[in-house]
Short mmCIF file of C-alpha atoms in Angstrom, two decimals:
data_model
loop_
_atom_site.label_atom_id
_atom_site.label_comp_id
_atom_site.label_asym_id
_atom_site.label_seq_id
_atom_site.Cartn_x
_atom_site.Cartn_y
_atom_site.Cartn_z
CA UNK A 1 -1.80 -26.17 -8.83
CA UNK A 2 -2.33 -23.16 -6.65
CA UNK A 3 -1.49 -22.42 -2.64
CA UNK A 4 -4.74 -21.26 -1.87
CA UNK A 5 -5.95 -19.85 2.19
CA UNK A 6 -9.10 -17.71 3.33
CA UNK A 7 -9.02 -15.33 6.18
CA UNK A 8 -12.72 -13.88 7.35
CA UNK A 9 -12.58 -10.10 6.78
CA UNK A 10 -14.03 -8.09 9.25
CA UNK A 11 -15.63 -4.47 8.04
CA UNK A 12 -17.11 -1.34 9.75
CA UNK A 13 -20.49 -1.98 8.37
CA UNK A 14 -22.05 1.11 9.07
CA UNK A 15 -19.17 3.03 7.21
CA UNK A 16 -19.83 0.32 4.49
CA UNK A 17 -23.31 1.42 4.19
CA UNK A 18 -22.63 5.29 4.28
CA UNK A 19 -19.88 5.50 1.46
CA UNK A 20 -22.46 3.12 -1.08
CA UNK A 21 -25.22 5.27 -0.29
CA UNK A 22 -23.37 8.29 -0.86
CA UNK A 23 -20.61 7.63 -3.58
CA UNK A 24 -21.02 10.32 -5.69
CA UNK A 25 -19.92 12.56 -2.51
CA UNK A 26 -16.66 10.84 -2.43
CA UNK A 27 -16.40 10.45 -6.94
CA UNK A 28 -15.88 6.64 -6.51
CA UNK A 29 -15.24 4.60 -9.60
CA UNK A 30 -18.44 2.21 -10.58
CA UNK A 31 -15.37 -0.66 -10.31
CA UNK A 32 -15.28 0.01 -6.64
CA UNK A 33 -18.07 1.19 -6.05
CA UNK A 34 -19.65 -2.27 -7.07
CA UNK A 35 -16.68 -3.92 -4.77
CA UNK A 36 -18.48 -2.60 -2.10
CA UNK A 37 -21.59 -3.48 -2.85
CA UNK A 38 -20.95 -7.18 -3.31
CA UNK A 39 -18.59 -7.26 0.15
CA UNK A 40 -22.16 -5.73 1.34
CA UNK A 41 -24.30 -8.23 -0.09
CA UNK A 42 -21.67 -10.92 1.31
CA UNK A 43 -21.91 -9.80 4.73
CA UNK A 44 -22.61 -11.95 8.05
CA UNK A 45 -22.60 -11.28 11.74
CA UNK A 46 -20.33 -12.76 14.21
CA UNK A 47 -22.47 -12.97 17.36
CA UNK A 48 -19.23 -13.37 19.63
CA UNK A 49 -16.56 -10.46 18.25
CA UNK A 50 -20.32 -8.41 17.41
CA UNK A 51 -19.07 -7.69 14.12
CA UNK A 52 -19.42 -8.23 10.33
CA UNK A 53 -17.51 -9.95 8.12
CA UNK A 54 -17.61 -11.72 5.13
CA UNK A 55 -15.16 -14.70 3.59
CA UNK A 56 -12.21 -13.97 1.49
CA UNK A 57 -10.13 -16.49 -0.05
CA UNK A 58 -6.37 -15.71 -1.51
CA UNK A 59 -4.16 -17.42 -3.86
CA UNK A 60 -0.43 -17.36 -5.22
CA UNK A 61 -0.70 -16.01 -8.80
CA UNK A 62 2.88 -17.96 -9.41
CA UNK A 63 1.69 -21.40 -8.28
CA UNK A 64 2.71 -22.25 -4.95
CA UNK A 65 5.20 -19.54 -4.55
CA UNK A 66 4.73 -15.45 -4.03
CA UNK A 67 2.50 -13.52 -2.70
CA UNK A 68 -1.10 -13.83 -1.68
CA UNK A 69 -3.50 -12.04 -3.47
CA UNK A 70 -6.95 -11.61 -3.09
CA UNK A 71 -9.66 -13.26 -5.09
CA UNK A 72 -12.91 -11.38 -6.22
CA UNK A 73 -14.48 -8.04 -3.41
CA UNK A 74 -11.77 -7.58 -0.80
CA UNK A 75 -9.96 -4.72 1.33
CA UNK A 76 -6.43 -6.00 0.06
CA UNK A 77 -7.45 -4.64 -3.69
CA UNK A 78 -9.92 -1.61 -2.65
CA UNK A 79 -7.93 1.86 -2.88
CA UNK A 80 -6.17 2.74 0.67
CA UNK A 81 -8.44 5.51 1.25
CA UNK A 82 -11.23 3.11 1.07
CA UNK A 83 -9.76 0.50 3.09
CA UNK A 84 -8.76 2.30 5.93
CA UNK A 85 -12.24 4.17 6.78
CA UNK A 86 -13.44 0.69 6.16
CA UNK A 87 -11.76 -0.92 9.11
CA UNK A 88 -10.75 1.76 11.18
CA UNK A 89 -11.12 0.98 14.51
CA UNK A 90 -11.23 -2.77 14.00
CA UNK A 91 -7.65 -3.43 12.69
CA UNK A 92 -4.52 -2.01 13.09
CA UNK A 93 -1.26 -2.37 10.39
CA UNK A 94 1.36 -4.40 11.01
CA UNK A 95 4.14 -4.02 7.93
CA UNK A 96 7.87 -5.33 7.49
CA UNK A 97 10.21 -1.80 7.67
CA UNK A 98 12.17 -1.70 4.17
CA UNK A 99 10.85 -4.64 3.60
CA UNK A 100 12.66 -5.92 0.43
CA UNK A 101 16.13 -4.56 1.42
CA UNK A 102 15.68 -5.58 4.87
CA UNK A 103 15.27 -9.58 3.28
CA UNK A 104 18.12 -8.94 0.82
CA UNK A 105 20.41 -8.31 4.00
CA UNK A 106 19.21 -10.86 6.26
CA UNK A 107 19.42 -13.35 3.45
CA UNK A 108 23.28 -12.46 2.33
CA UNK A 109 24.02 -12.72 5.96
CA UNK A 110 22.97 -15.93 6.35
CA UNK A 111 25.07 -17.09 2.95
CA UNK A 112 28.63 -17.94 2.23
CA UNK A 113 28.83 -15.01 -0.63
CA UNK A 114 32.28 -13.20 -1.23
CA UNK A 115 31.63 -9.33 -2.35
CA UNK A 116 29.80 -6.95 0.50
CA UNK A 117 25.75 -5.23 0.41
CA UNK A 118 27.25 -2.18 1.06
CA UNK A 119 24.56 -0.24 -1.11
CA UNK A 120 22.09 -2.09 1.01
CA UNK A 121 23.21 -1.36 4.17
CA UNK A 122 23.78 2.17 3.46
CA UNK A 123 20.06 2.37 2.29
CA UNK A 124 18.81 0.66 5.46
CA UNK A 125 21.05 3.12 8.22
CA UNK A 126 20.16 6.19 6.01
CA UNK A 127 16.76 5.16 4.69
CA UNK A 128 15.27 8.66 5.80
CA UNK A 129 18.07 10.72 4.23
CA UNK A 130 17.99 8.96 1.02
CA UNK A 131 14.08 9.44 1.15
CA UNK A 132 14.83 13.17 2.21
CA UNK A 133 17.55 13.70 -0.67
CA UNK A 134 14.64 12.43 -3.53
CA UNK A 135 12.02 14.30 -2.39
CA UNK A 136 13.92 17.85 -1.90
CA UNK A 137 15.28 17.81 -5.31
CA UNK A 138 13.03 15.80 -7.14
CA UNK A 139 10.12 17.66 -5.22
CA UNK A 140 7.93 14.68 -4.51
CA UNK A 141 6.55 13.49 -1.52
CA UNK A 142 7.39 10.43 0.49
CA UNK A 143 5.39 8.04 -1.13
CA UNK A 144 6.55 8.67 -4.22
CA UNK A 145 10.05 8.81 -3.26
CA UNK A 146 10.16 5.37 -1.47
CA UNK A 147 8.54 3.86 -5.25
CA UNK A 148 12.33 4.61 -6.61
CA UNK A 149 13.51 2.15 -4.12
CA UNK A 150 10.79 -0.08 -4.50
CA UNK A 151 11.15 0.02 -8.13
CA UNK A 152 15.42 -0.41 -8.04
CA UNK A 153 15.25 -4.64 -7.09
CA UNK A 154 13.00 -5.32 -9.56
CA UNK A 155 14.26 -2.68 -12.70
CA UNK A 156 15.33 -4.64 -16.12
CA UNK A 157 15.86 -1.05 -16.88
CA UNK A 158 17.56 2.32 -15.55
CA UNK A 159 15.44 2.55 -12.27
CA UNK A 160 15.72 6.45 -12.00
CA UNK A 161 14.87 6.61 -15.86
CA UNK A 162 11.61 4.02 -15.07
CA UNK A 163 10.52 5.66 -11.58
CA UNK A 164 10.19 9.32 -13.63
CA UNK A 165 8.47 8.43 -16.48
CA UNK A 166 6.05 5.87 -14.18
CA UNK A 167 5.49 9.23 -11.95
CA UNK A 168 5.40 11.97 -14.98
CA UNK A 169 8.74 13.60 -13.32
CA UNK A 170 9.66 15.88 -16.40
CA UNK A 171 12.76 16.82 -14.65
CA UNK A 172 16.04 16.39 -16.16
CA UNK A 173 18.88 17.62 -13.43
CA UNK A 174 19.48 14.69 -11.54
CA UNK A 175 21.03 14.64 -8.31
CA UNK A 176 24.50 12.50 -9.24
CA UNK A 177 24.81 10.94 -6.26
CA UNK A 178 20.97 9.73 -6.67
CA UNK A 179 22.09 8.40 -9.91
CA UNK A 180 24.97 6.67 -8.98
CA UNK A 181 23.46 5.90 -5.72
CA UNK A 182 20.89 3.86 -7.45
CA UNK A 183 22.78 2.41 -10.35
CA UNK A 184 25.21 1.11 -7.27
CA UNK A 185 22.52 -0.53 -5.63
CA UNK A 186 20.58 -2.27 -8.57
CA UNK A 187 23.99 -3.70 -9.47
CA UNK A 188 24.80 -4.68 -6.21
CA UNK A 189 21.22 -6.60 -5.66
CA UNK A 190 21.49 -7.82 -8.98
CA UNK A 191 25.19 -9.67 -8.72
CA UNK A 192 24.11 -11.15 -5.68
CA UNK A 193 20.82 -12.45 -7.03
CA UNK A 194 22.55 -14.10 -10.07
CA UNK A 195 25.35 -15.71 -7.68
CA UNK A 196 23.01 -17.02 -5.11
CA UNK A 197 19.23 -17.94 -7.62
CA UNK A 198 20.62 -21.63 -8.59
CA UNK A 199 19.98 -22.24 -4.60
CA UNK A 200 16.72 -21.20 -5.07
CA UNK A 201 14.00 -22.82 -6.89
CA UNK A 202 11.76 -20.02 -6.77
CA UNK A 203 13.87 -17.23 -7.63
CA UNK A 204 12.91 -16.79 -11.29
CA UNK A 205 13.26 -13.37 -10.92
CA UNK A 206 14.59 -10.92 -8.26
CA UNK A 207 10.81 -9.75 -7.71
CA UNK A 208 9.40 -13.66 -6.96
CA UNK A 209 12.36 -14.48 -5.00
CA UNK A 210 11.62 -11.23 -2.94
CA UNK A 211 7.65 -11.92 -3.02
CA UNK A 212 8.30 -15.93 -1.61
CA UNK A 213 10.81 -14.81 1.26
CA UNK A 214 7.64 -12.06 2.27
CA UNK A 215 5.27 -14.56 2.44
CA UNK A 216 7.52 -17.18 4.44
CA UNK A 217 7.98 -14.44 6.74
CA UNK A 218 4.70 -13.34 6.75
CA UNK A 219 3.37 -16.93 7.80
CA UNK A 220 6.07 -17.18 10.61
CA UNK A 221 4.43 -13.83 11.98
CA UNK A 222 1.00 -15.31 11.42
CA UNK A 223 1.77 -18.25 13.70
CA UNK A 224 2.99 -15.89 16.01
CA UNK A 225 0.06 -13.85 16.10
CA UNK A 226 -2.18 -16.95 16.85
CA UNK A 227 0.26 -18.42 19.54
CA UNK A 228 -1.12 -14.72 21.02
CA UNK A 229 -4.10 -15.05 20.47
CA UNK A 230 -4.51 -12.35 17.57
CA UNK A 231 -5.54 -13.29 13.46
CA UNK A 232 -5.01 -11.36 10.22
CA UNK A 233 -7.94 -10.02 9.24
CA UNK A 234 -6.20 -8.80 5.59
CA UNK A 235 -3.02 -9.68 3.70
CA UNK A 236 -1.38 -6.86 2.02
CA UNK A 237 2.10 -7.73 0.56
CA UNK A 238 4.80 -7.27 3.39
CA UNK A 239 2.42 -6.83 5.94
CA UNK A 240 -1.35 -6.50 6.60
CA UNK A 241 -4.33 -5.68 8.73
CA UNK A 242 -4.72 -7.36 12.07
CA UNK A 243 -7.98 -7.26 14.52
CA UNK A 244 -7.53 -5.45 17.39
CA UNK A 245 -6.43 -6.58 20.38
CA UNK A 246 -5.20 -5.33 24.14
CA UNK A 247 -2.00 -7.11 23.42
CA UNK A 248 -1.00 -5.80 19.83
CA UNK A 249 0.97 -2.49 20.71
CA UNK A 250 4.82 -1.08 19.77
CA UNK A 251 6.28 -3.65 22.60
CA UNK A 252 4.45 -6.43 21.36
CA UNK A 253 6.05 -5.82 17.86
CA UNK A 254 9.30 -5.30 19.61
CA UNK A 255 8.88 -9.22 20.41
CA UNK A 256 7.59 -10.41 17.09
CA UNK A 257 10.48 -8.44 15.67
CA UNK A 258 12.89 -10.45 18.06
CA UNK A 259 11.12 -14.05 16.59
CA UNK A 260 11.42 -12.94 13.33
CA UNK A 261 15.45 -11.77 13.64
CA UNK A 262 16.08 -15.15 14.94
CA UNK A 263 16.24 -15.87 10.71
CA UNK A 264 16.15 -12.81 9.22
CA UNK A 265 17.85 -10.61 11.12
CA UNK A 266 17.46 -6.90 9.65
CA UNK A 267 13.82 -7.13 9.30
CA UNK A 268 11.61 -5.23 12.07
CA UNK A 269 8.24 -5.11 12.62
CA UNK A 270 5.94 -2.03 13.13
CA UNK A 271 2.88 -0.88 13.24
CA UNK A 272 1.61 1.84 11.10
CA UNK A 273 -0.65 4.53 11.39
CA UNK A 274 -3.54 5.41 9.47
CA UNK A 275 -2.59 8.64 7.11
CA UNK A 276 -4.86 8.31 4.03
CA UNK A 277 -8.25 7.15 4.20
CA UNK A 278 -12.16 9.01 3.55
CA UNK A 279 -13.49 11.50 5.61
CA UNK A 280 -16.77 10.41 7.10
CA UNK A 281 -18.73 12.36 9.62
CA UNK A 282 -19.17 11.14 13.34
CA UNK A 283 -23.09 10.56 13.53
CA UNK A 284 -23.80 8.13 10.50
CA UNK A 285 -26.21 5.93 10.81
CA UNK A 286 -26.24 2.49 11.72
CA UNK A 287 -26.23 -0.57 8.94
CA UNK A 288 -29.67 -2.41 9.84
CA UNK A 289 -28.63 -6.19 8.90
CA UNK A 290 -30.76 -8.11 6.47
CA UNK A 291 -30.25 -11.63 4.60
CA UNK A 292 -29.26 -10.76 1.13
CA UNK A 293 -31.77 -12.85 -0.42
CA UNK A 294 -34.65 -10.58 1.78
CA UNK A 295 -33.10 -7.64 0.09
CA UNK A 296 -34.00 -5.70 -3.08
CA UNK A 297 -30.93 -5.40 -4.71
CA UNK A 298 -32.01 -2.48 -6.72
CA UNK A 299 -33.03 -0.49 -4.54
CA UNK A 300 -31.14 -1.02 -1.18
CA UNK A 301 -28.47 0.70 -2.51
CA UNK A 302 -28.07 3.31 -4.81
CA UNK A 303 -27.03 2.30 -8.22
CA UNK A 304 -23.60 3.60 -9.65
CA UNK A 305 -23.64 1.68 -12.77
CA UNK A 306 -26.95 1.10 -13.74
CA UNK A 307 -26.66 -2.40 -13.09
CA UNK A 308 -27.49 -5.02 -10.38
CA UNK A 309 -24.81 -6.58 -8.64
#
């Protein structure tokens, strides 16, 4: 048995339209490029927001615990670049800061547990120089610095040893304090997760038990985006895309931050901006709706795999 939900994905169409019709401008892979095409094919029109959309359902890969992910053509597995031209405009992102250190901390304070998070509370105050310290001497940029951290809850192995080799880092000077920074803090996680797991019946593994607290968290900010009048439009692990609306703006998040730290209360609630996405120019034309089964489906579009949908 599976938790299953479905959330009504609303898409630019006319950006839709452009990048299929001119993929090999922007090197797509025929995997996505296909994506798109079925999201296309999948399309209807909501007379009252004057939009398109198109039905997505999600499901826990665990069972009834985790994350939701995203079943068949959807924005939550599309590349970032792709997603964000795709609904840019229409949503904005809403994501939990420091997400999984954030819940560690905001968990242990709510237990009866003995030894201190130091390491995690060190992160979470100096996040940025931590972040700053990897990518100086490690000469990477943020994203790739914040996938150590990412990577440290979840390591069987040396995280600093796993994060190089997953991100072809050939350098072998480490930074000591990164070393023992990171060796303090995997411990640290990992001692409390072994004390505390017989409380939880879904903590299998530091990962799941991380995953499960997201998604309880995600469906308390869920009901408080309804109360508000305001729906997901996309899941997307500690966060995801939400329709636009007047009221959905930094002091609005201050609030759902406030309703969330009621229970967990280190995480906080942002909204973050758009940095990666296609380039499209200004004047493209507009998607002309037409019921799929009008359609030719081999020629509407062009073809980037030689096949029909």
């Amino acid at each position: 048995m599976k938790a299953t939900t479905e959330l009504n994905e609303y898409i630019n169409a006319d950006v839709l339209n452009y990048i299929i019709n001119n993929h090999n401008v922007y090197n797509l892979e025929d995997m996505h490029c296909n994506m798109l095409k079925t999201i296309q094919k999948n399309l209807k029109y909501d007379e009252e927001k004057q939009m398109y959309y198109h039905k997505v359902m999600y499901h826990k890969k665990t069972g009834l615990y985790g994350r939701w992910s995203a079943i068949g053509s959807n924005l939550q597995t599309l590349p970032k670049r792709i997603r964000n031209v795709l609904i840019k405009n229409i949503c904005l992102d809403i994501d939990m800061v420091s997400a999984a250190y954030s819940i560690i901390l905001s968990v242990y304070n709510n237990q009866t547990y003995d030894d201190d998070m130091e390491q995690v509370e060190d992160y979470i105050e100096n996040r940025e120089d931590w972040l700053e310290r990897v990518m100086e001497h490690y000469n990477v940029d943020r994203k790739v610095a914040k996938n150590l951290f990412t990577i440290v809850p979840n390591c069987k192995g040396n995280p600093l040893n796993v994060w190089k080799y997953e991100n072809n880092i050939k350098q072998d000077d480490d930074d000591e304090n990164i070393v023992s920074f990171v060796e303090d803090l995997k411990d640290e996680i990992n001692e409390f997760f072994d004390d505390m797991k017989s409380e939880w019946r879904y903590a299998e593994t530091t990962s799941r038990w991380i995953h499960e607290i997201e998604s309880q968290i995600l469906g308390k900010i869920e009901w408080y985006l309804n109360e508000n009048g305001m729906y997901f439009n996309t899941y997307i692990q500690d966060g995801g895309l939400v329709l636009m609306n007047d009221k959905l703006n930094d002091t609005f998040c201050k609030e759902l931050t406030e309703f969330i730290q009621k229970e967990y209360d280190n995480v906080k609630i942002i909204i973050k901006s758009f940095t990666d996405a296609l380039e499209i120019p200004n004047d493209i034309p507009k998607y002309e709706y037409m019921p799929f089964h009008q359609q030719d489906i081999y020629t509407n579009c062009l073809d980037c795999s030689n096949q029909s949908i």
